Coordinates of C-alpha atoms and ligand atoms in Angstrom, one line a residue:
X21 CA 0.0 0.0 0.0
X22 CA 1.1 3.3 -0.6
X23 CA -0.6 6.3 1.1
X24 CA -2.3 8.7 -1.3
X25 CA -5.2 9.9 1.1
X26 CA -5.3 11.1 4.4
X27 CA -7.9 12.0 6.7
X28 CA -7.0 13.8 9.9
X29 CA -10.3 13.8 12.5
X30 CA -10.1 16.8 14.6
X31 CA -9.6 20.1 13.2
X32 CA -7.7 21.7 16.4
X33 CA -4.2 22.8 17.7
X34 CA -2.5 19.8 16.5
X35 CA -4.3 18.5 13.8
X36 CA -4.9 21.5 11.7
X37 CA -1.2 23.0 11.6
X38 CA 0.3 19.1 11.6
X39 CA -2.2 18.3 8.3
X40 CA -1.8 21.7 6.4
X41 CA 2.5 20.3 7.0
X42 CA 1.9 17.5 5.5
X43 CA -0.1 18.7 2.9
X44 CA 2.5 21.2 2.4
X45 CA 5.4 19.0 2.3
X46 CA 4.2 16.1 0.4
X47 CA 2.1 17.7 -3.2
X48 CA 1.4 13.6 -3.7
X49 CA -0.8 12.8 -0.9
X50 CA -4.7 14.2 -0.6
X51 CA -5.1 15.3 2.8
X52 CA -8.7 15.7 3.9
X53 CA -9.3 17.7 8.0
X54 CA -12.2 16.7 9.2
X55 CA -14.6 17.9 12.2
X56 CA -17.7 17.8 14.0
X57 CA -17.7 21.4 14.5
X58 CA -19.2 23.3 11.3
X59 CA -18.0 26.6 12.8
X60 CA -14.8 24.9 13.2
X61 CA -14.5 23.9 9.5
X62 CA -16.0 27.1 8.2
X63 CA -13.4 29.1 10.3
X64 CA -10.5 26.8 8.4
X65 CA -12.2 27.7 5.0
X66 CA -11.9 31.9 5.6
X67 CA -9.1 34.0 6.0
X68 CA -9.5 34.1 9.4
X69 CA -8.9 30.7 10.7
X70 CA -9.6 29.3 14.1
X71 CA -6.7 29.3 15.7
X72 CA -3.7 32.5 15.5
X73 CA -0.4 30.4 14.9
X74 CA 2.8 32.1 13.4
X75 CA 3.0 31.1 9.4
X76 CA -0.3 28.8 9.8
X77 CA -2.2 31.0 7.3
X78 CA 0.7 30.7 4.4
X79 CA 1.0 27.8 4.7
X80 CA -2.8 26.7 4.5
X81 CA -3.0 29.6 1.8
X82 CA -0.6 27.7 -0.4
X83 CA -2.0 24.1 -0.4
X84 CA -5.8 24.3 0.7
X85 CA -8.1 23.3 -2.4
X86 CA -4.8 21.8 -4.0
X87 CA -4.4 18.7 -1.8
X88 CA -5.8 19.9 1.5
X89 CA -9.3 20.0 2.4
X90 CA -11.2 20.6 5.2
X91 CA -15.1 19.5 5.5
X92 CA -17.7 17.9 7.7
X93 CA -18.4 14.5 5.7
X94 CA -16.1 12.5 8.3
X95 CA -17.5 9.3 6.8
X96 CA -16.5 10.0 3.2
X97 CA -13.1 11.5 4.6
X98 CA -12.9 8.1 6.2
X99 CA -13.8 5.9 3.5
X100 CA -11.2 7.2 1.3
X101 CA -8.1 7.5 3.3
X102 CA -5.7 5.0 3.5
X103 CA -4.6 6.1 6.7
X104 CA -6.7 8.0 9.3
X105 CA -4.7 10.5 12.2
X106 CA -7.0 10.4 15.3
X107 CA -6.4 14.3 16.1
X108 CA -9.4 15.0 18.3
X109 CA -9.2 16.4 22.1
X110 CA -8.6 14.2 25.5
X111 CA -9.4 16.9 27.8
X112 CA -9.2 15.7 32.1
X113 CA -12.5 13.8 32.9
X114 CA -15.2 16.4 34.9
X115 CA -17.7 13.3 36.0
X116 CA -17.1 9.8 37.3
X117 CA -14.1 7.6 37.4
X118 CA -10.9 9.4 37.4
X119 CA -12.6 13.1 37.8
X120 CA -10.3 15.8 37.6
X121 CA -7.6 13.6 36.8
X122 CA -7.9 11.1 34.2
X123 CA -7.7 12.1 30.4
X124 CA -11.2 11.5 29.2
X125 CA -11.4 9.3 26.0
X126 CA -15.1 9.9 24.8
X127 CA -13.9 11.3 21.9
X128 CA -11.3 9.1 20.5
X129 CA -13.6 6.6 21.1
X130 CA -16.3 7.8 19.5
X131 CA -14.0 8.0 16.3
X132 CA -12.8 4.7 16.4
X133 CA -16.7 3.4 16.5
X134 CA -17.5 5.5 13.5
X135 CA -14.2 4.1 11.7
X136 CA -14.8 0.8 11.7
X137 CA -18.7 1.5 11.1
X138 CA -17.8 2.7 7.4
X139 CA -14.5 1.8 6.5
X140 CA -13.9 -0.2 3.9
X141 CA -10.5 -2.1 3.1
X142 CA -7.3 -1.6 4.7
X143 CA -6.6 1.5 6.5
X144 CA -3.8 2.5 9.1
X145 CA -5.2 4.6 12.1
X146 CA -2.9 6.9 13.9
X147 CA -3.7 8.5 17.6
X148 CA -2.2 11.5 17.6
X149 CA -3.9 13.0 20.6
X150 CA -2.3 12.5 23.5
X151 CA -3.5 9.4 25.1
X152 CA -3.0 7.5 28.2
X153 CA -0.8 4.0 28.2
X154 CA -2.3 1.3 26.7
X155 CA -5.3 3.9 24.5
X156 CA -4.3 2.1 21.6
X157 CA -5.5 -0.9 22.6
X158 CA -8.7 0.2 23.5
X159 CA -8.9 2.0 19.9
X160 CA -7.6 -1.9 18.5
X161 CA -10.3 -3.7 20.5
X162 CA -13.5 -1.7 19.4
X163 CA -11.6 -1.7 16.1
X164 CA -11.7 -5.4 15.8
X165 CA -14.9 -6.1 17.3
X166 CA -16.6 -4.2 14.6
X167 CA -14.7 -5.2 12.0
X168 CA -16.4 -6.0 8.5
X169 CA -15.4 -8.7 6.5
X170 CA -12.4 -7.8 4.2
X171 CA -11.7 -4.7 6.2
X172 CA -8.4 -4.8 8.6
X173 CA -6.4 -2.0 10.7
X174 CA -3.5 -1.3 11.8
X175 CA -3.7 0.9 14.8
X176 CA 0.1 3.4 15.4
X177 CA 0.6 6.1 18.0
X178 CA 2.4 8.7 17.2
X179 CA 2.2 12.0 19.3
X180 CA 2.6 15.2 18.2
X181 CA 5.2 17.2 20.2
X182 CA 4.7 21.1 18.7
X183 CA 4.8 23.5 21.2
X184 CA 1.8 26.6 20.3
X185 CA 3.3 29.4 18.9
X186 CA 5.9 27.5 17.2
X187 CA 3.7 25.1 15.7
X188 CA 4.8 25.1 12.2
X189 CA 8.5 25.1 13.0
X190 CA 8.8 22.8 15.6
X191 CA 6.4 20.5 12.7
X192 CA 9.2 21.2 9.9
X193 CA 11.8 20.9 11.9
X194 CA 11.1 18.4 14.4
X195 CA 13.6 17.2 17.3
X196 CA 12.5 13.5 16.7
X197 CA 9.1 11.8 15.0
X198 CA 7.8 9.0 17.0
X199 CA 6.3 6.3 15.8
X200 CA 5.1 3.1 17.5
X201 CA 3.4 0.1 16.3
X202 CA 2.8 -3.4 16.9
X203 CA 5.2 -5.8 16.8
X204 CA 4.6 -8.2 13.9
X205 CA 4.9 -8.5 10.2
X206 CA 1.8 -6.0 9.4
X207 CA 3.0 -3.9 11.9
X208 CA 6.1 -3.1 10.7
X209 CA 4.7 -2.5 7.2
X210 CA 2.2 0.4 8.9
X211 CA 4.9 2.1 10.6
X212 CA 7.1 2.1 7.1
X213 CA 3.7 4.1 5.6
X214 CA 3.8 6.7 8.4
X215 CA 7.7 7.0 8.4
X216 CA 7.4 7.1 4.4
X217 CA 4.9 10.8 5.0
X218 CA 7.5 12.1 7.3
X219 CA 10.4 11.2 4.6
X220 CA 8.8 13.7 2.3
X221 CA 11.0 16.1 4.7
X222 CA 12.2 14.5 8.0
X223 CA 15.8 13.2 8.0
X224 CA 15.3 9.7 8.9
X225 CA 17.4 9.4 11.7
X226 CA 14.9 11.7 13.4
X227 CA 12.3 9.3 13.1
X228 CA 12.5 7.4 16.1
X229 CA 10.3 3.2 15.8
X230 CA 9.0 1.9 19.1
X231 CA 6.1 -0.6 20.8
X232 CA 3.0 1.6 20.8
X233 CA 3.4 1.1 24.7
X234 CA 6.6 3.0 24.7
X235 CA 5.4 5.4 22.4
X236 CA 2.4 6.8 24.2
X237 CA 4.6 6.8 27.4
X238 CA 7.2 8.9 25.7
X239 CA 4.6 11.7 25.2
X240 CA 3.2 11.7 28.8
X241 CA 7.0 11.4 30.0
X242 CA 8.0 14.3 28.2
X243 CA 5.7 16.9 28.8
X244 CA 6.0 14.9 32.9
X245 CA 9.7 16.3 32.4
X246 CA 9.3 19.5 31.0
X247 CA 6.6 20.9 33.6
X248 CA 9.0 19.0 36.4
X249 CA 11.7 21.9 34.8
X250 CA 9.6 25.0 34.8
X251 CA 8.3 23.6 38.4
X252 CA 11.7 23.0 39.5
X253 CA 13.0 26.6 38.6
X254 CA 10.0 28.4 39.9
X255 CA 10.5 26.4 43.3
X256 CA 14.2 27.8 43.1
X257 CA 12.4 31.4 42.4
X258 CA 10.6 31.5 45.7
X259 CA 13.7 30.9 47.7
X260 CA 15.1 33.7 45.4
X261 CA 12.3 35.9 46.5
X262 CA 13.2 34.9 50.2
X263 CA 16.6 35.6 49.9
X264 CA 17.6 37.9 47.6
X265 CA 19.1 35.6 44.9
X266 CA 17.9 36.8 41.4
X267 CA 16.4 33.6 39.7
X268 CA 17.6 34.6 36.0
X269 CA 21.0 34.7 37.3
X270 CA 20.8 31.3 39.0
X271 CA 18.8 29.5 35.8
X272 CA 21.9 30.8 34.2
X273 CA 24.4 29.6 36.1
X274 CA 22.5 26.1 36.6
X275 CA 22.1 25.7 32.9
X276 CA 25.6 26.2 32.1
X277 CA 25.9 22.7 32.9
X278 CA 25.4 20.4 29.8
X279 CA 23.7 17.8 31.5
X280 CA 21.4 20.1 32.5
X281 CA 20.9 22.6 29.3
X282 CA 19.6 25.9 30.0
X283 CA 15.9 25.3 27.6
X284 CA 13.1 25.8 29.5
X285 CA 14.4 27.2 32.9
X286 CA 12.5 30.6 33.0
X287 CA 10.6 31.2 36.1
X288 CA 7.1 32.6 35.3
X289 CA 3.4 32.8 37.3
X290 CA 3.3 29.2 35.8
X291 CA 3.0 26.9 33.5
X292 CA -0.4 26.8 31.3
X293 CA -1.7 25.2 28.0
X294 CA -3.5 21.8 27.3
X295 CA -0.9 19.4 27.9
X296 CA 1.4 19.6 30.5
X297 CA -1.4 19.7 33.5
X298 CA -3.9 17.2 31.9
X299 CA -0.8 14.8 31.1
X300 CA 0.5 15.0 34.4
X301 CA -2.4 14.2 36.1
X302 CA -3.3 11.6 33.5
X303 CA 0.4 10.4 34.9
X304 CA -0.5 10.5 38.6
X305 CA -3.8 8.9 37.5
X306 CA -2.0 6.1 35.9
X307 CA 0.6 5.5 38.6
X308 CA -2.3 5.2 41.3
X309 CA -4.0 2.7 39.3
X310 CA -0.9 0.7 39.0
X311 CA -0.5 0.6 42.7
X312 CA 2.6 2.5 42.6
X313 CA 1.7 6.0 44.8
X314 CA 5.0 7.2 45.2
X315 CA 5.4 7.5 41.7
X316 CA 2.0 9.2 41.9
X317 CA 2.8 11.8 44.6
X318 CA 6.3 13.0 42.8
X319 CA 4.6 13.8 39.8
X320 CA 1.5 15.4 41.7
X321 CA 4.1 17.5 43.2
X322 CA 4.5 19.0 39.8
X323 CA 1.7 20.2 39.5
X324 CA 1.0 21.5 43.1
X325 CA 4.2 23.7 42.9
X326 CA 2.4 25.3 39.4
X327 CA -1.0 26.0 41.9
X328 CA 1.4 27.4 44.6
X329 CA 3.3 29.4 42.1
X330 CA 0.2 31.5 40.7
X331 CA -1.2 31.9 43.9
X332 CA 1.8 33.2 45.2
X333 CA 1.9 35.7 42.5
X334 CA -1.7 36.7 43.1
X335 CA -1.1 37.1 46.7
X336 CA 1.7 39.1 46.5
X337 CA -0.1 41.8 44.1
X338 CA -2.6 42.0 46.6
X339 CA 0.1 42.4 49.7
X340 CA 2.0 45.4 47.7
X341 CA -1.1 46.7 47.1
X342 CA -1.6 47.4 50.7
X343 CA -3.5 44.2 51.4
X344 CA -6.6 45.5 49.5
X345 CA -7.4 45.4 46.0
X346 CA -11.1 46.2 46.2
X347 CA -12.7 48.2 43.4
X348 CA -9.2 49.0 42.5
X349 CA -8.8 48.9 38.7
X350 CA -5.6 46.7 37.4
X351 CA -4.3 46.3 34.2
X352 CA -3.7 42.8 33.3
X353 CA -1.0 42.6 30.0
X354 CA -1.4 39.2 28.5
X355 CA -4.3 36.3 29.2
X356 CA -3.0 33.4 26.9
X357 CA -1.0 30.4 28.1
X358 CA 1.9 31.8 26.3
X359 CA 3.2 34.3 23.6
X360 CA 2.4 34.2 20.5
X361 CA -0.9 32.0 20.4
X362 CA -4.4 32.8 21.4
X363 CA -5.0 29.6 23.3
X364 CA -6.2 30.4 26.9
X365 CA -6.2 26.4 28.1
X366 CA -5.0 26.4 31.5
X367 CA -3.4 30.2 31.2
X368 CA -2.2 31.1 34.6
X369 CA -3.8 34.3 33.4
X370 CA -7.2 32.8 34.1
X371 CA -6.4 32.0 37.9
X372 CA -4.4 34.8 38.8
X373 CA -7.4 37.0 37.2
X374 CA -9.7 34.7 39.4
X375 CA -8.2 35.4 42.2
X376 CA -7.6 38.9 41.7
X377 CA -11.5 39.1 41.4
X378 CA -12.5 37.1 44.5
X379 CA -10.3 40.5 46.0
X380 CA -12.6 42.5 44.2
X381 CA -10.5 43.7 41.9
X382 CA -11.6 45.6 38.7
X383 CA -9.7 44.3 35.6
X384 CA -9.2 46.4 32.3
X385 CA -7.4 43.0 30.6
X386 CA -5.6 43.9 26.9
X387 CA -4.7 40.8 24.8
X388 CA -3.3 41.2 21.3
X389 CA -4.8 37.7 20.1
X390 CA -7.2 36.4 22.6
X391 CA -11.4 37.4 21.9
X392 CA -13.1 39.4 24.0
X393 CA -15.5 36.2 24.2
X394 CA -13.0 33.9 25.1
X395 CA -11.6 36.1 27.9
X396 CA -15.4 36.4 29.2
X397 CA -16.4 32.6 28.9
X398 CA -13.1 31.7 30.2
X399 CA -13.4 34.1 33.5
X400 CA -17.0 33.1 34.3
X401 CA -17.3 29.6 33.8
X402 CA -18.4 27.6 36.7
X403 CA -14.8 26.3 37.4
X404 CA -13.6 29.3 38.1
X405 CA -16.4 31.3 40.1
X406 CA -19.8 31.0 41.0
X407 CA -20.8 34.5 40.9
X408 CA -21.0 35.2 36.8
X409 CA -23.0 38.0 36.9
X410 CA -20.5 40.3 39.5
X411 CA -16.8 39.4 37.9
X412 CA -19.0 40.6 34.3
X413 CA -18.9 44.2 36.1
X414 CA -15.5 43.6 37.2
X415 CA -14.0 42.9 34.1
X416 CA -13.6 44.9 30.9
X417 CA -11.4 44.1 27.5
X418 CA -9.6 46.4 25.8
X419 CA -8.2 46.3 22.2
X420 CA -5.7 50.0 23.3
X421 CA -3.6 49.1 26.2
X422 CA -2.8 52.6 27.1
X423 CA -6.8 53.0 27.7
X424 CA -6.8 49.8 29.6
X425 CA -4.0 51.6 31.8
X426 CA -5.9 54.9 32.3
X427 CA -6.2 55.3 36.3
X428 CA -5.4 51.8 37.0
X429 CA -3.0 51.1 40.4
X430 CA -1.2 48.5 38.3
X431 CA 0.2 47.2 35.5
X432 CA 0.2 42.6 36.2
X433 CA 1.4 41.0 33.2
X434 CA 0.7 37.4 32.5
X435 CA 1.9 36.7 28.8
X436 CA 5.4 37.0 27.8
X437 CA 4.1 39.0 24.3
X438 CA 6.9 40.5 22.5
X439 CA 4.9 44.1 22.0
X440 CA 5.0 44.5 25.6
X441 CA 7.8 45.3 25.9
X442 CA 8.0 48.2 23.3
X443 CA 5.2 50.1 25.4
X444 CA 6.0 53.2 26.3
X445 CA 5.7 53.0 29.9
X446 CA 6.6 56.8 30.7
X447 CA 3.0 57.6 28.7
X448 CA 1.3 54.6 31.1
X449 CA 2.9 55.9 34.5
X450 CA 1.6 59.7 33.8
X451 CA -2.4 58.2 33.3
X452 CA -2.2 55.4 36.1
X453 CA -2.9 56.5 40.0
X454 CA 0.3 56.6 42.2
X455 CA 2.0 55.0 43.6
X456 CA 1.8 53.2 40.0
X457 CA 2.8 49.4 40.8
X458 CA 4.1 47.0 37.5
X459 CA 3.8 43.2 38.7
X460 CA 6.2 41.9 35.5
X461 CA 4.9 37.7 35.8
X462 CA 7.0 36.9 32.9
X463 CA 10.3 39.1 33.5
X464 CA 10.3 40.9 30.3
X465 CA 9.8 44.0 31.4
X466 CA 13.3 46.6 31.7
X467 CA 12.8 46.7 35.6
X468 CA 15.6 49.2 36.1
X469 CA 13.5 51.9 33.7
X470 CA 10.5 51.0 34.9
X471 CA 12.0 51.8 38.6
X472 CA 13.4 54.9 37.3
X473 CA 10.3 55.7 35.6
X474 CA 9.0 55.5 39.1
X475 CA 6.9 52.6 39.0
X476 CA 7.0 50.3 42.1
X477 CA 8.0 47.5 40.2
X478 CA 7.7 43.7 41.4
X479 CA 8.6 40.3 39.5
X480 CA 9.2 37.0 39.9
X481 CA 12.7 35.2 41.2
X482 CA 14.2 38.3 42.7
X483 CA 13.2 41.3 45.3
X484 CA 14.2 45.1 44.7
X485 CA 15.1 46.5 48.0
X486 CA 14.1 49.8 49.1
X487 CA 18.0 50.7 48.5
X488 CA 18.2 49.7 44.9
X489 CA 14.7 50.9 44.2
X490 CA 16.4 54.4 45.4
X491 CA 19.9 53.9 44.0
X492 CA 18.2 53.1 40.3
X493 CA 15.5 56.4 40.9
X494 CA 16.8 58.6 43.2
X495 CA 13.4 59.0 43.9
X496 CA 11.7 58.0 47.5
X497 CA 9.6 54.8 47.6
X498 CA 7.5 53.0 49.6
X499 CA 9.3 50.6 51.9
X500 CA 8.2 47.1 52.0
X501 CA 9.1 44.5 54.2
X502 CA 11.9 42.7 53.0
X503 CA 13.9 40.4 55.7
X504 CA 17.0 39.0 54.8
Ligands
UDX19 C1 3.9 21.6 25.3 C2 5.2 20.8 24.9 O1 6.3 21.7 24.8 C3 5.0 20.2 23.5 O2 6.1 19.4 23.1 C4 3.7 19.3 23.6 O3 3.5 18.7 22.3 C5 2.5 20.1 24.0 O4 2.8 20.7 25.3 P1 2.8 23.9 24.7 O5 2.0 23.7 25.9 O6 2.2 24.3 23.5 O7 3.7 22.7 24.4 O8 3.9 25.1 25.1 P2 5.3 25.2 25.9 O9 6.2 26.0 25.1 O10 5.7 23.8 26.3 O11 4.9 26.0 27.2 C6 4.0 25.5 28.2 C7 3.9 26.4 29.4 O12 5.1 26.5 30.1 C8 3.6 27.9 29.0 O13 2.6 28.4 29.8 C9 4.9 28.6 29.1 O14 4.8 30.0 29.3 C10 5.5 27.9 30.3 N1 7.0 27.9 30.4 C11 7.7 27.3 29.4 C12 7.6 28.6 31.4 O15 6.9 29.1 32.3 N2 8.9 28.6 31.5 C13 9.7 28.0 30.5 O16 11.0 28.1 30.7 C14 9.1 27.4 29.5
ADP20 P1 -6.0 19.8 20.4 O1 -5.3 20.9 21.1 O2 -5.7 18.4 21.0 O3 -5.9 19.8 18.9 P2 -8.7 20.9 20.1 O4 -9.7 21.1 21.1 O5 -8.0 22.2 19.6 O6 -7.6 19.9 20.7 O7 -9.2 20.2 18.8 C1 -9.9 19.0 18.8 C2 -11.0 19.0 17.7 O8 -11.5 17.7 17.7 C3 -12.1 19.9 18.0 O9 -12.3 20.9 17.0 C4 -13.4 19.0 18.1 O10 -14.5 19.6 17.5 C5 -12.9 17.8 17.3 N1 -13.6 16.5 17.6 C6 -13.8 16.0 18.9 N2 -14.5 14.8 18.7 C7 -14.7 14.6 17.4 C8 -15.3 13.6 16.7 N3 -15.8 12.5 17.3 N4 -15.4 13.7 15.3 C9 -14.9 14.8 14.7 N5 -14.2 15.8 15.4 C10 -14.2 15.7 16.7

């Protein structure tokens, strides 16, 4: 068999930018996106598509209508690929078994049913979404049961490991592609269709062949380790906090070390986005199911340290501001998980906004990429308060963020965006009310000019005292408790 169609179910953060890739990349193959959302699919079809990702649109520009497609018939999609990418979301389960913890499956399952329902012939089925150990198998035994006669499948995992934001790089140039499979004869032969796709522009010894088993475990293991990092250095930035270390000098130092590497050691309010909580609970899930709690409780301690760390922050806006934040207006800079995408899953922004609004704060939030809707929904959904109705008059988007500034006590920001910091803060300080407070949660910010702009400035990892705050100004601050 060689692959000439594809069909990618799930229209999302991974499958859209990994399908418009491979469309991209390999002019031979018809690649079909398929979803049960119509808005979804109509989005993909405009010029403005779904999701903001850096060099998405040019990309789809180039190649949709040639050999990529995006629709709603999932059954014809189905019936006429040879090989199927399972691309659809395995959010943490919010009811029964597992709740709050384990990854919930509904969906992937629901796929597989409707795959074997009207597929006809061979066809390889990849699961692409991030699944717990052993999902395959599920996905092989509904497979099987439902199996027609002369129809047969070969079920592969291989995860997707872009990072949002730098989607369609980390997609042409990827670190490794993983592929697992079954051990046997038929096997083999699926996994040399998958790895022929990635030829089109992977170097093959970046394509990594495993047991699906090791495969899906890779995935969960590496997101496991690279929260465990931004955990780790953010642990390191409380004590820095305490003592008067500056965390950007220690990550520095630390990842001067080659076996330690300095990628991924910047302390920030936390770490957000869809997979490295959800995997690393799916982990801790996983572990207490095998009977092995130990295992369970390092990795939950992952995840704590990123609820402690956000908190933290929040708490310590609230304490500079004189312990009370009530119908005090604060600009919040930033509410996606990260720079650079407009993905709110998980954003610390969401909690330490939250929080902020139990104090009964007023927020004036400014977000280059993130709706107005999005920022709404995501602030008053259940999960996060109970009280809809009062953080709507507490919170108000802006699309200026020198308006969203105007007579606020603060600046907080929460993304790491680029733009801000090109802001002219001198303008911002002259409209805010004084003392003007900056609370940098991403430490991009110039604190020395925003100090001597005269902007009580706080950030994450390290502590100004009163003396440098007045050696960098030469202005008089207020003094805050700080205790060697
Ligand atoms: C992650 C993995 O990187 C990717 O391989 C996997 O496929 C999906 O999950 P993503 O969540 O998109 O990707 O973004 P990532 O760049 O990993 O950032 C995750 C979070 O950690 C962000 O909130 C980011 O701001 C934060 N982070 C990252 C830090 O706080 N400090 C760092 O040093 C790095
Ligand atoms: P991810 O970040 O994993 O890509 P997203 O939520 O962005 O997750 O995308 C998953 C997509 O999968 C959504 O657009 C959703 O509508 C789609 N989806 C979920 N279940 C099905 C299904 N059974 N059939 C088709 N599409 C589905």
């Amino acid at each position: 068999m060689v692959v000439k169609n594809v069909c990618c179910i799930g229209a999302g953060y991974v499958g859209g930018p990994t399908c418009s890739v491979i469309a991209w990349k390999c002019p031979d193959i018809q690649v079909h996106v398929v979803d049960k959302s119509e808005m979804r699919i109509k989005q993909w079809n405009s010029d403005k598509l779904p999701i903001y990702e850096p060099d998405l649109e040019d990309v789809v520009r180039e190649c949709r209508g040639r050999n990529l497609f995006f629709t709603n018939n999932i059954e014809a999609a189905i019936k006429a690929a040879d090989l199927i990418f399972i691309s659809v979301n395995t959010p943490t389960k919010t009811y029964g078994i597992g709740k709050g913890r384990a990854a919930d499956l509904k969906h992937i399952e629901m796929c597989a049913r409707t795959i074997a329902e009207v597929s006809e012939g061979n066809k390889i089925v990849v699961e692409k979404s991030t699944v717990p150990v052993r999902a395959a198998e599920s996905i092989t035994h509904i497979l099987s049961a439902n199996t027609k006669p002369g129809v047969s499948f070969q079920i592969l995992s291989n995860p997707e490991f872009l990072a949002e934001g730098t989607a369609i790089d980390n997609l042409l140039n990827p670190d490794r592609v993983l592929i697992g499979g079954e051990e046997s004869e038929a096997g083999a032969a699926a996994v040399a269709e998958l790895t022929w796709i990635y030829n089109h522009w992977v170097p093959p010894e970046r394509i990594i062949t495993t047991s699906t088993w090791s495969s899906e475990l890779s995935k969960l293991a590496s997101n496991a380790f690279l929260a465990q990092r931004v955990s780790s250095i953010n642990a390191i930035s409380a004590l820095c906090e305490a003592t008067g270390a500056d965390v950007t000098q220690v990550a520095s130092a630390v990842g001067k070390d080659s076996r330690i590497g300095s990628k991924f050691l910047t302390a920030s309010v936390g770490f957000g986005g869809s997979c490295f909580q959800k995997d690393l609970l799916n982990l801790v899930y996983i572990a207490e199911c095998l009977n092995l709690p130990e295992v369970a409780m390092y990795w939950q301690q992952v995840t704590d340290m990123n609820v402690y760390q956000r908190t933290r922050f929040a708490k310590r806006i609230v304490e500079c501001l004189f312990n009370t934040v009530a119908d005090k207006s604060l600009a919040v800079f930033g509410f996606a998980f990260k720079k650079n995408t407009g993905d709110t899953r998980e954003s610390p922004a969401k909690y330490v906004c939250s929080h902020l609004l139990e104090e009964g704060a007023r927020l004036n939030i400014y977000d280059p990429k993130v709706e107005k809707i999005q920022i709404e929904h995501d602030l008053t959904c259940p999960t996060l308060t109970n009280e809809p109705e009062r953080v709507k008059k507490l919170i108000e988007i802006f699309d200026d963020p020198y308006e969203a500034v105007r007579d606020a006590h603060a600046i907080v920001v929460l993304t790491e965006w680029d733009e801000f910091k090109k802001f002219d803060y001198k303008r911002m300080h002259e409209v805010m009310k004084k003392p003007a407070f900056v609370f940098d949660g991403r430490k991009i910010l110039d604190h020395k000019a925003l100090i001597k702009l005269g902007f009580h400035t706080e950030t994450i990892g390290k502590r100004f005292t009163r003396n440098s705050l007045l050696r960098s100004s030469g202005e008089h601050f207020p003094a805050f408790a700080w205790t060697p």
